[in-house]
Amino acid sequence: MMHLGAHVPITGGLFNAPGNGTAIGAEAIQIFTRNQMQWACRPLAEEECAAFREALAKSAIRHVLTHGSYLVNLASPHRDFLRRSRQCMVTEIERCHRLGIPHVVFHPGAHMGAGEEEGLAAIARSLDHVLERTEGLDVMPLLEVTAGQGTSLGHRFEHLAGIFDRVRAPERLGVCLDTCHVYAAGYDIATPEGYERTLRAFARVLGLDKLRAIHLNDSKREKGSRVDRHARAGEGLLGLDTFARILNDRRFRGLPLVVETPGPLAEWRKEIGRLRALVRPAVRADARRARRPAARRSRARR
Protein backbone atom coordinates (compact mmCIF):
# COMPACT_ATOMS: atom_id res chain seq x y z
CA MET A 1 0.00 0.00 0.00
CA MET A 2 1.12 3.54 -0.67
CA HIS A 3 1.65 5.92 2.24
CA LEU A 4 -0.85 8.79 2.26
CA GLY A 5 -0.27 12.22 3.71
CA ALA A 6 -0.18 15.96 3.13
CA HIS A 7 2.05 19.00 2.99
CA VAL A 8 1.84 20.06 6.65
CA PRO A 9 2.80 23.29 8.43
CA ILE A 10 5.87 23.75 10.62
CA THR A 11 4.33 26.53 12.72
CA GLY A 12 6.10 26.75 16.05
CA GLY A 13 9.09 24.75 14.84
CA LEU A 14 10.08 21.94 12.50
CA PHE A 15 9.63 19.40 15.29
CA ASN A 16 5.85 20.00 15.14
CA ALA A 17 5.55 18.61 11.59
CA PRO A 18 5.49 14.87 12.48
CA GLY A 19 2.82 15.52 15.10
CA ASN A 20 0.76 17.50 12.61
CA GLY A 21 1.02 14.57 10.22
CA THR A 22 -0.02 12.06 12.87
CA ALA A 23 -2.99 14.27 13.81
CA ILE A 24 -4.43 13.99 10.29
CA GLY A 25 -3.85 10.23 10.01
CA ALA A 26 -0.90 10.60 7.64
CA GLU A 27 1.90 8.14 7.01
CA ALA A 28 3.78 10.60 4.79
CA ILE A 29 4.38 14.33 5.07
CA GLN A 30 5.89 17.07 2.96
CA ILE A 31 7.23 20.25 4.56
CA PHE A 32 9.10 23.45 3.88
CA THR A 33 12.28 23.73 5.92
CA ARG A 34 12.39 27.52 5.36
CA ASN A 35 10.48 30.47 3.94
CA GLN A 36 10.09 29.49 0.31
CA MET A 37 9.75 33.06 -0.96
CA GLN A 38 13.05 34.38 0.41
CA TRP A 39 16.62 33.64 -0.63
CA ALA A 40 18.09 34.02 2.84
CA CYS A 41 17.29 31.55 5.59
CA ARG A 42 18.27 31.17 9.21
CA PRO A 43 20.75 28.31 9.74
CA LEU A 44 19.38 25.27 11.54
CA ALA A 45 20.60 24.78 15.09
CA GLU A 46 21.63 21.24 16.01
CA GLU A 47 18.97 21.28 18.75
CA GLU A 48 16.29 21.89 16.09
CA CYS A 49 17.55 19.01 13.98
CA ALA A 50 17.68 16.65 16.95
CA ALA A 51 14.16 17.65 18.06
CA PHE A 52 12.79 17.00 14.56
CA ARG A 53 14.49 13.61 14.27
CA GLU A 54 13.23 12.58 17.72
CA ALA A 55 9.65 13.68 16.95
CA LEU A 56 9.78 11.80 13.65
CA ALA A 57 11.06 8.61 15.30
CA LYS A 58 8.18 8.69 17.81
CA SER A 59 5.51 9.31 15.16
CA ALA A 60 3.64 7.09 12.70
CA ILE A 61 5.21 8.94 9.75
CA ARG A 62 7.09 6.66 7.35
CA HIS A 63 8.10 9.13 4.63
CA VAL A 64 9.16 12.78 4.72
CA LEU A 65 9.74 15.04 1.72
CA THR A 66 10.65 18.70 1.55
CA HIS A 67 9.64 21.04 -1.23
CA GLY A 68 12.38 23.30 -2.53
CA SER A 69 12.11 27.06 -2.89
CA TYR A 70 9.70 28.48 -5.45
CA LEU A 71 12.32 31.12 -6.26
CA VAL A 72 14.78 28.60 -7.67
CA ASN A 73 15.26 28.54 -11.44
CA LEU A 74 18.08 26.21 -12.42
CA ALA A 75 17.65 27.22 -16.07
CA SER A 76 17.89 30.98 -15.53
CA PRO A 77 19.91 32.81 -18.21
CA HIS A 78 20.73 35.53 -15.64
CA ARG A 79 24.04 34.82 -13.94
CA ASP A 80 23.29 36.20 -10.47
CA PHE A 81 19.84 34.60 -10.32
CA LEU A 82 21.33 31.28 -11.40
CA ARG A 83 24.04 31.52 -8.73
CA ARG A 84 21.40 32.16 -6.05
CA SER A 85 19.26 29.29 -7.34
CA ARG A 86 22.12 26.82 -7.23
CA GLN A 87 23.16 27.89 -3.74
CA CYS A 88 19.56 27.66 -2.54
CA MET A 89 19.38 24.06 -3.75
CA VAL A 90 22.69 23.19 -2.09
CA THR A 91 21.50 24.71 1.18
CA GLU A 92 18.20 22.80 1.04
CA ILE A 93 19.98 19.48 0.50
CA GLU A 94 22.31 20.23 3.40
CA ARG A 95 19.33 21.03 5.63
CA CYS A 96 17.58 17.81 4.60
CA HIS A 97 20.71 15.82 5.39
CA ARG A 98 20.89 17.25 8.90
CA LEU A 99 17.17 16.60 9.46
CA GLY A 100 17.33 13.04 8.12
CA ILE A 101 14.99 13.78 5.20
CA PRO A 102 15.84 11.70 2.11
CA HIS A 103 14.04 13.61 -0.68
CA VAL A 104 13.63 17.22 -1.79
CA VAL A 105 11.08 17.98 -4.52
CA PHE A 106 11.82 20.89 -6.87
CA HIS A 107 10.59 22.42 -10.12
CA PRO A 108 13.23 21.96 -12.84
CA GLY A 109 13.21 25.54 -14.12
CA ALA A 110 12.06 27.93 -16.85
CA HIS A 111 14.13 28.80 -19.93
CA MET A 112 12.93 32.46 -19.99
CA GLY A 113 13.07 32.64 -23.77
CA ALA A 114 16.38 30.84 -24.28
CA GLY A 115 14.58 27.82 -25.76
CA GLU A 116 13.89 24.32 -24.50
CA GLU A 117 17.21 22.73 -25.48
CA GLU A 118 19.30 25.45 -23.86
CA GLY A 119 17.02 25.38 -20.82
CA LEU A 120 17.42 21.63 -20.36
CA ALA A 121 21.18 21.89 -20.80
CA ALA A 122 21.30 24.70 -18.22
CA ILE A 123 19.31 22.65 -15.70
CA ALA A 124 21.68 19.73 -16.17
CA ARG A 125 24.71 21.98 -15.66
CA SER A 126 23.13 23.39 -12.52
CA LEU A 127 22.36 19.94 -11.16
CA ASP A 128 25.93 18.81 -11.84
CA HIS A 129 27.08 21.78 -9.75
CA VAL A 130 24.57 21.05 -6.95
CA LEU A 131 25.31 17.33 -6.83
CA GLU A 132 29.06 17.93 -6.79
CA ARG A 133 28.67 20.36 -3.88
CA THR A 134 26.55 17.83 -1.95
CA GLU A 135 28.57 14.70 -2.70
CA GLY A 136 28.22 12.18 0.12
CA LEU A 137 24.92 13.55 1.48
CA ASP A 138 22.15 10.94 1.46
CA VAL A 139 19.49 13.18 -0.08
CA MET A 140 17.91 12.67 -3.51
CA PRO A 141 16.50 15.68 -5.41
CA LEU A 142 13.22 14.82 -7.16
CA LEU A 143 12.36 16.66 -10.38
CA GLU A 144 8.66 17.46 -10.32
CA VAL A 145 6.55 17.12 -13.45
CA THR A 146 5.20 20.62 -14.07
CA ALA A 147 1.99 21.99 -15.58
CA GLY A 148 4.00 23.92 -18.17
CA GLN A 149 3.00 27.48 -17.37
CA GLY A 150 4.98 30.11 -19.26
CA THR A 151 8.43 28.83 -20.26
CA SER A 152 8.58 26.25 -17.47
CA LEU A 153 10.23 22.97 -18.40
CA GLY A 154 9.29 19.54 -17.10
CA HIS A 155 5.76 19.31 -18.48
CA ARG A 156 6.81 16.56 -20.90
CA PHE A 157 8.38 13.32 -19.72
CA GLU A 158 10.93 13.85 -22.49
CA HIS A 159 12.11 17.05 -20.75
CA LEU A 160 12.97 15.11 -17.61
CA ALA A 161 14.60 12.35 -19.65
CA GLY A 162 16.71 15.01 -21.37
CA ILE A 163 17.93 16.20 -17.97
CA PHE A 164 18.72 12.66 -16.80
CA ASP A 165 20.61 12.04 -20.05
CA ARG A 166 22.75 15.15 -19.58
CA VAL A 167 23.72 15.00 -15.88
CA ARG A 168 26.86 13.20 -14.78
CA ALA A 169 25.17 11.34 -11.88
CA PRO A 170 21.60 10.49 -12.96
CA GLU A 171 21.39 7.79 -10.29
CA ARG A 172 21.27 10.55 -7.67
CA LEU A 173 18.03 12.00 -9.07
CA GLY A 174 14.40 10.88 -9.02
CA VAL A 175 10.97 12.11 -10.16
CA CYS A 176 7.87 13.36 -8.36
CA LEU A 177 4.62 13.03 -10.32
CA ASP A 178 1.90 15.62 -9.62
CA THR A 179 -1.52 14.50 -10.83
CA CYS A 180 -2.79 18.05 -11.37
CA HIS A 181 0.35 19.04 -13.26
CA VAL A 182 0.32 15.94 -15.46
CA TYR A 183 -3.31 16.53 -16.43
CA ALA A 184 -2.79 20.25 -17.04
CA ALA A 185 0.25 19.38 -19.16
CA GLY A 186 -1.98 17.36 -21.49
CA TYR A 187 -1.69 13.77 -20.26
CA ASP A 188 -5.13 12.16 -20.05
CA ILE A 189 -5.09 10.39 -16.68
CA ALA A 190 -8.83 10.93 -16.10
CA THR A 191 -9.89 7.91 -18.19
CA PRO A 192 -8.77 4.29 -17.72
CA GLU A 193 -7.28 4.14 -21.21
CA GLY A 194 -5.52 7.48 -20.91
CA TYR A 195 -4.18 6.57 -17.48
CA GLU A 196 -2.55 3.42 -18.84
CA ARG A 197 -1.17 5.27 -21.87
CA THR A 198 0.37 7.86 -19.57
CA LEU A 199 2.01 5.27 -17.34
CA ARG A 200 3.32 3.35 -20.34
CA ALA A 201 4.80 6.59 -21.68
CA PHE A 202 6.42 7.34 -18.31
CA ALA A 203 7.86 3.83 -18.14
CA ARG A 204 9.16 4.00 -21.72
CA VAL A 205 10.68 7.49 -21.50
CA LEU A 206 11.92 7.56 -17.90
CA GLY A 207 11.39 4.19 -16.23
CA LEU A 208 9.09 3.59 -13.26
CA ASP A 209 12.15 3.06 -11.06
CA LYS A 210 12.72 6.83 -11.25
CA LEU A 211 9.37 7.56 -9.57
CA ARG A 212 9.88 8.26 -5.86
CA ALA A 213 6.80 10.31 -4.84
CA ILE A 214 3.37 11.44 -6.04
CA HIS A 215 1.47 14.65 -5.32
CA LEU A 216 -2.23 13.77 -5.22
CA ASN A 217 -3.98 16.92 -6.41
CA ASP A 218 -7.18 17.26 -8.41
CA SER A 219 -7.28 19.93 -11.12
CA LYS A 220 -9.55 22.95 -11.42
CA ARG A 221 -8.50 23.45 -15.02
CA GLU A 222 -9.01 21.30 -18.10
CA LYS A 223 -6.56 18.84 -19.63
CA GLY A 224 -3.85 20.59 -21.61
CA SER A 225 -4.58 24.01 -20.09
CA ARG A 226 -0.96 24.35 -18.89
CA VAL A 227 -2.40 26.08 -15.78
CA ASP A 228 -1.57 24.81 -12.29
CA ARG A 229 -4.68 25.08 -10.10
CA HIS A 230 -5.06 22.43 -7.42
CA ALA A 231 -8.38 21.13 -6.10
CA ARG A 232 -9.17 18.63 -3.36
CA ALA A 233 -9.42 15.02 -4.52
CA GLY A 234 -12.80 14.46 -6.13
CA GLU A 235 -13.63 18.18 -6.34
CA GLY A 236 -11.91 18.85 -9.67
CA LEU A 237 -11.90 17.51 -13.21
CA LEU A 238 -9.94 14.34 -12.40
CA GLY A 239 -12.61 12.92 -10.09
CA LEU A 240 -12.38 10.21 -7.44
CA ASP A 241 -12.19 7.41 -10.02
CA THR A 242 -8.75 8.67 -11.08
CA PHE A 243 -7.49 8.63 -7.50
CA ALA A 244 -8.96 5.16 -6.97
CA ARG A 245 -6.92 3.90 -9.93
CA ILE A 246 -3.74 5.39 -8.47
CA LEU A 247 -4.34 4.16 -4.93
CA ASN A 248 -4.99 0.60 -6.09
CA ASP A 249 -2.11 0.49 -8.58
CA ARG A 250 0.49 -1.93 -7.23
CA ARG A 251 3.16 -0.26 -9.35
CA PHE A 252 3.15 2.53 -6.77
CA ARG A 253 3.45 0.27 -3.74
CA GLY A 254 5.48 1.84 -0.93
CA LEU A 255 5.58 5.35 -2.41
CA PRO A 256 4.63 8.49 -0.45
CA LEU A 257 1.50 10.16 -1.85
CA VAL A 258 0.80 13.62 -0.45
CA VAL A 259 -1.97 16.15 -1.03
CA GLU A 260 -1.03 19.81 -1.42
CA THR A 261 -4.38 21.50 -0.93
CA PRO A 262 -4.85 24.21 1.74
CA GLY A 263 -5.48 23.27 5.38
CA PRO A 264 -6.53 23.41 8.16
CA LEU A 265 -5.63 20.05 9.70
CA ALA A 266 -9.27 18.95 9.88
CA GLU A 267 -9.63 19.34 6.10
CA TRP A 268 -6.53 17.24 5.43
CA ARG A 269 -7.82 14.54 7.79
CA LYS A 270 -11.08 14.42 5.81
CA GLU A 271 -9.30 14.37 2.46
CA ILE A 272 -6.92 11.60 3.51
CA GLY A 273 -9.86 9.62 4.90
CA ARG A 274 -11.73 10.04 1.62
CA LEU A 275 -8.71 8.80 -0.31
CA ARG A 276 -8.01 5.90 2.03
CA ALA A 277 -11.60 4.71 1.62
CA LEU A 278 -10.88 4.20 -2.10
CA VAL A 279 -8.27 1.50 -1.40
CA ARG A 280 -9.61 -1.98 -2.16
CA PRO A 281 -9.52 -4.68 0.57
CA ALA A 282 -6.97 -6.79 -1.33
CA VAL A 283 -4.53 -3.87 -1.48
CA ARG A 284 -5.07 -3.19 2.23
CA ALA A 285 -4.30 -6.85 2.96
CA ASP A 286 -1.04 -6.57 1.00
CA ALA A 287 -0.10 -3.56 3.12
CA ARG A 288 -0.80 -5.41 6.38
CA ARG A 289 1.36 -8.33 5.27
CA ALA A 290 4.17 -5.93 4.33
CA ARG A 291 4.04 -4.29 7.76
CA ARG A 292 4.30 -7.52 9.80
CA PRO A 293 7.99 -8.26 9.07
CA ALA A 294 8.85 -4.62 9.81
CA ALA A 295 7.03 -4.81 13.13
CA ARG A 296 8.86 -8.02 14.04
CA ARG A 297 12.20 -6.41 13.16
CA SER A 298 11.31 -3.41 15.32
CA ARG A 299 10.49 -5.63 18.32
CA ALA A 300 13.69 -7.61 17.80
CA ARG A 301 15.76 -4.40 17.92
CA ARG A 302 14.25 -3.59 21.31
C-alpha positions as semicolon CSV with decimal commas, in nm:
position;residue;x (nm);y (nm);z (nm)
1;M;0,000;0,000;0,000
2;M;0,112;0,354;-0,067
3;H;0,165;0,592;0,224
4;L;-0,085;0,879;0,226
5;G;-0,027;1,222;0,371
6;A;-0,018;1,596;0,313
7;H;0,205;1,900;0,299
8;V;0,184;2,006;0,665
9;P;0,280;2,329;0,843
10;I;0,587;2,375;1,062
11;T;0,433;2,653;1,272
12;G;0,610;2,675;1,605
13;G;0,909;2,475;1,484
14;L;1,008;2,194;1,250
15;F;0,963;1,940;1,529
16;N;0,585;2,000;1,514
17;A;0,555;1,861;1,159
18;P;0,549;1,487;1,248
19;G;0,282;1,552;1,510
20;N;0,076;1,750;1,261
21;G;0,102;1,457;1,022
22;T;-0,002;1,206;1,287
23;A;-0,299;1,427;1,381
24;I;-0,443;1,399;1,029
25;G;-0,385;1,023;1,001
26;A;-0,090;1,060;0,764
27;E;0,190;0,814;0,701
28;A;0,378;1,060;0,479
29;I;0,438;1,433;0,507
30;Q;0,589;1,707;0,296
31;I;0,723;2,025;0,456
32;F;0,910;2,345;0,388
33;T;1,228;2,373;0,592
34;R;1,239;2,752;0,536
35;N;1,048;3,047;0,394
36;Q;1,009;2,949;0,031
37;M;0,975;3,306;-0,096
38;Q;1,305;3,438;0,041
39;W;1,662;3,364;-0,063
40;A;1,809;3,402;0,284
41;C;1,729;3,155;0,559
42;R;1,827;3,117;0,921
43;P;2,075;2,831;0,974
44;L;1,938;2,527;1,154
45;A;2,060;2,478;1,509
46;E;2,163;2,124;1,601
47;E;1,897;2,128;1,875
48;E;1,629;2,189;1,609
49;C;1,755;1,901;1,398
50;A;1,768;1,665;1,695
51;A;1,416;1,765;1,806
52;F;1,279;1,700;1,456
53;R;1,449;1,361;1,427
54;E;1,323;1,258;1,772
55;A;0,965;1,368;1,695
56;L;0,978;1,180;1,365
57;A;1,106;0,861;1,530
58;K;0,818;0,869;1,781
59;S;0,551;0,931;1,516
60;A;0,364;0,709;1,270
61;I;0,521;0,894;0,975
62;R;0,709;0,666;0,735
63;H;0,810;0,913;0,463
64;V;0,916;1,278;0,472
65;L;0,974;1,504;0,172
66;T;1,065;1,870;0,155
67;H;0,964;2,104;-0,123
68;G;1,238;2,330;-0,253
69;S;1,211;2,706;-0,289
70;Y;0,970;2,848;-0,545
71;L;1,232;3,112;-0,626
72;V;1,478;2,860;-0,767
73;N;1,526;2,854;-1,144
74;L;1,808;2,621;-1,242
75;A;1,765;2,722;-1,607
76;S;1,789;3,098;-1,553
77;P;1,991;3,281;-1,821
78;H;2,073;3,553;-1,564
79;R;2,404;3,482;-1,394
80;D;2,329;3,620;-1,047
81;F;1,984;3,460;-1,032
82;L;2,133;3,128;-1,140
83;R;2,404;3,152;-0,873
84;R;2,140;3,216;-0,605
85;S;1,926;2,929;-0,734
86;R;2,212;2,682;-0,723
87;Q;2,316;2,789;-0,374
88;C;1,956;2,766;-0,254
89;M;1,938;2,406;-0,375
90;V;2,269;2,319;-0,209
91;T;2,150;2,471;0,118
92;E;1,820;2,280;0,104
93;I;1,998;1,948;0,050
94;E;2,231;2,023;0,340
95;R;1,933;2,103;0,563
96;C;1,758;1,781;0,460
97;H;2,071;1,582;0,539
98;R;2,089;1,725;0,890
99;L;1,717;1,660;0,946
100;G;1,733;1,304;0,812
101;I;1,499;1,378;0,520
102;P;1,584;1,170;0,211
103;H;1,404;1,361;-0,068
104;V;1,363;1,722;-0,179
105;V;1,108;1,798;-0,452
106;F;1,182;2,089;-0,687
107;H;1,059;2,242;-1,012
108;P;1,323;2,196;-1,284
109;G;1,321;2,554;-1,412
110;A;1,206;2,793;-1,685
111;H;1,413;2,880;-1,993
112;M;1,293;3,246;-1,999
113;G;1,307;3,264;-2,377
114;A;1,638;3,084;-2,428
115;G;1,458;2,782;-2,576
116;E;1,389;2,432;-2,450
117;E;1,721;2,273;-2,548
118;E;1,930;2,545;-2,386
119;G;1,702;2,538;-2,082
120;L;1,742;2,163;-2,036
121;A;2,118;2,189;-2,080
122;A;2,130;2,470;-1,822
123;I;1,931;2,265;-1,570
124;A;2,168;1,973;-1,617
125;R;2,471;2,198;-1,566
126;S;2,313;2,339;-1,252
127;L;2,236;1,994;-1,116
128;D;2,593;1,881;-1,184
129;H;2,708;2,178;-0,975
130;V;2,457;2,105;-0,695
131;L;2,531;1,733;-0,683
132;E;2,906;1,793;-0,679
133;R;2,867;2,036;-0,388
134;T;2,655;1,783;-0,195
135;E;2,857;1,470;-0,270
136;G;2,822;1,218;0,012
137;L;2,492;1,355;0,148
138;D;2,215;1,094;0,146
139;V;1,949;1,318;-0,008
140;M;1,791;1,267;-0,351
141;P;1,650;1,568;-0,541
142;L;1,322;1,482;-0,716
143;L;1,236;1,666;-1,038
144;E;0,866;1,746;-1,032
145;V;0,655;1,712;-1,345
146;T;0,520;2,062;-1,407
147;A;0,199;2,199;-1,558
148;G;0,400;2,392;-1,817
149;Q;0,300;2,748;-1,737
150;G;0,498;3,011;-1,926
151;T;0,843;2,883;-2,026
152;S;0,858;2,625;-1,747
153;L;1,023;2,297;-1,840
154;G;0,929;1,954;-1,710
155;H;0,576;1,931;-1,848
156;R;0,681;1,656;-2,090
157;F;0,838;1,332;-1,972
158;E;1,093;1,385;-2,249
159;H;1,211;1,705;-2,075
160;L;1,297;1,511;-1,761
161;A;1,460;1,235;-1,965
162;G;1,671;1,501;-2,137
163;I;1,793;1,620;-1,797
164;F;1,872;1,266;-1,680
165;D;2,061;1,204;-2,005
166;R;2,275;1,515;-1,958
167;V;2,372;1,500;-1,588
168;R;2,686;1,320;-1,478
169;A;2,517;1,134;-1,188
170;P;2,160;1,049;-1,296
171;E;2,139;0,779;-1,029
172;R;2,127;1,055;-0,767
173;L;1,803;1,200;-0,907
174;G;1,440;1,088;-0,902
175;V;1,097;1,211;-1,016
176;C;0,787;1,336;-0,836
177;L;0,462;1,303;-1,032
178;D;0,190;1,562;-0,962
179;T;-0,152;1,450;-1,083
180;C;-0,279;1,805;-1,137
181;H;0,035;1,904;-1,326
182;V;0,032;1,594;-1,546
183;Y;-0,331;1,653;-1,643
184;A;-0,279;2,025;-1,704
185;A;0,025;1,938;-1,916
186;G;-0,198;1,736;-2,149
187;Y;-0,169;1,377;-2,026
188;D;-0,513;1,216;-2,005
189;I;-0,509;1,039;-1,668
190;A;-0,883;1,093;-1,610
191;T;-0,989;0,791;-1,819
192;P;-0,877;0,429;-1,772
193;E;-0,728;0,414;-2,121
194;G;-0,552;0,748;-2,091
195;Y;-0,418;0,657;-1,748
196;E;-0,255;0,342;-1,884
197;R;-0,117;0,527;-2,187
198;T;0,037;0,786;-1,957
199;L;0,201;0,527;-1,734
200;R;0,332;0,335;-2,034
201;A;0,480;0,659;-2,168
202;F;0,642;0,734;-1,831
203;A;0,786;0,383;-1,814
204;R;0,916;0,400;-2,172
205;V;1,068;0,749;-2,150
206;L;1,192;0,756;-1,790
207;G;1,139;0,419;-1,623
208;L;0,909;0,359;-1,326
209;D;1,215;0,306;-1,106
210;K;1,272;0,683;-1,125
211;L;0,937;0,756;-0,957
212;R;0,988;0,826;-0,586
213;A;0,680;1,031;-0,484
214;I;0,337;1,144;-0,604
215;H;0,147;1,465;-0,532
216;L;-0,223;1,377;-0,522
217;N;-0,398;1,692;-0,641
218;D;-0,718;1,726;-0,841
219;S;-0,728;1,993;-1,112
220;K;-0,955;2,295;-1,142
221;R;-0,850;2,345;-1,502
222;E;-0,901;2,130;-1,810
223;K;-0,656;1,884;-1,963
224;G;-0,385;2,059;-2,161
225;S;-0,458;2,401;-2,009
226;R;-0,096;2,435;-1,889
227;V;-0,240;2,608;-1,578
228;D;-0,157;2,481;-1,229
229;R;-0,468;2,508;-1,010
230;H;-0,506;2,243;-0,742
231;A;-0,838;2,113;-0,610
232;R;-0,917;1,863;-0,336
233;A;-0,942;1,502;-0,452
234;G;-1,280;1,446;-0,613
235;E;-1,363;1,818;-0,634
236;G;-1,191;1,885;-0,967
237;L;-1,190;1,751;-1,321
238;L;-0,994;1,434;-1,240
239;G;-1,261;1,292;-1,009
240;L;-1,238;1,021;-0,744
241;D;-1,219;0,741;-1,002
242;T;-0,875;0,867;-1,108
243;F;-0,749;0,863;-0,750
244;A;-0,896;0,516;-0,697
245;R;-0,692;0,390;-0,993
246;I;-0,374;0,539;-0,847
247;L;-0,434;0,416;-0,493
248;N;-0,499;0,060;-0,609
249;D;-0,211;0,049;-0,858
250;R;0,049;-0,193;-0,723
251;R;0,316;-0,026;-0,935
252;F;0,315;0,253;-0,677
253;R;0,345;0,027;-0,374
254;G;0,548;0,184;-0,093
255;L;0,558;0,535;-0,241
256;P;0,463;0,849;-0,045
257;L;0,150;1,016;-0,185
258;V;0,080;1,362;-0,045
259;V;-0,197;1,615;-0,103
260;E;-0,103;1,981;-0,142
261;T;-0,438;2,150;-0,093
262;P;-0,485;2,421;0,174
263;G;-0,548;2,327;0,538
264;P;-0,653;2,341;0,816
265;L;-0,563;2,005;0,970
266;A;-0,927;1,895;0,988
267;E;-0,963;1,934;0,610
268;W;-0,653;1,724;0,543
269;R;-0,782;1,454;0,779
270;K;-1,108;1,442;0,581
271;E;-0,930;1,437;0,246
272;I;-0,692;1,160;0,351
273;G;-0,986;0,962;0,490
274;R;-1,173;1,004;0,162
275;L;-0,871;0,880;-0,031
276;R;-0,801;0,590;0,203
277;A;-1,160;0,471;0,162
278;L;-1,088;0,420;-0,210
279;V;-0,827;0,150;-0,140
280;R;-0,961;-0,198;-0,216
281;P;-0,952;-0,468;0,057
282;A;-0,697;-0,679;-0,133
283;V;-0,453;-0,387;-0,148
284;R;-0,507;-0,319;0,223
285;A;-0,430;-0,685;0,296
286;D;-0,104;-0,657;0,100
287;A;-0,010;-0,356;0,312
288;R;-0,080;-0,541;0,638
289;R;0,136;-0,833;0,527
290;A;0,417;-0,593;0,433
291;R;0,404;-0,429;0,776
292;R;0,430;-0,752;0,980
293;P;0,799;-0,826;0,907
294;A;0,885;-0,462;0,981
295;A;0,703;-0,481;1,313
296;R;0,886;-0,802;1,404
297;R;1,220;-0,641;1,316
298;S;1,131;-0,341;1,532
299;R;1,049;-0,563;1,832
300;A;1,369;-0,761;1,780
301;R;1,576;-0,440;1,792
302;R;1,425;-0,359;2,131
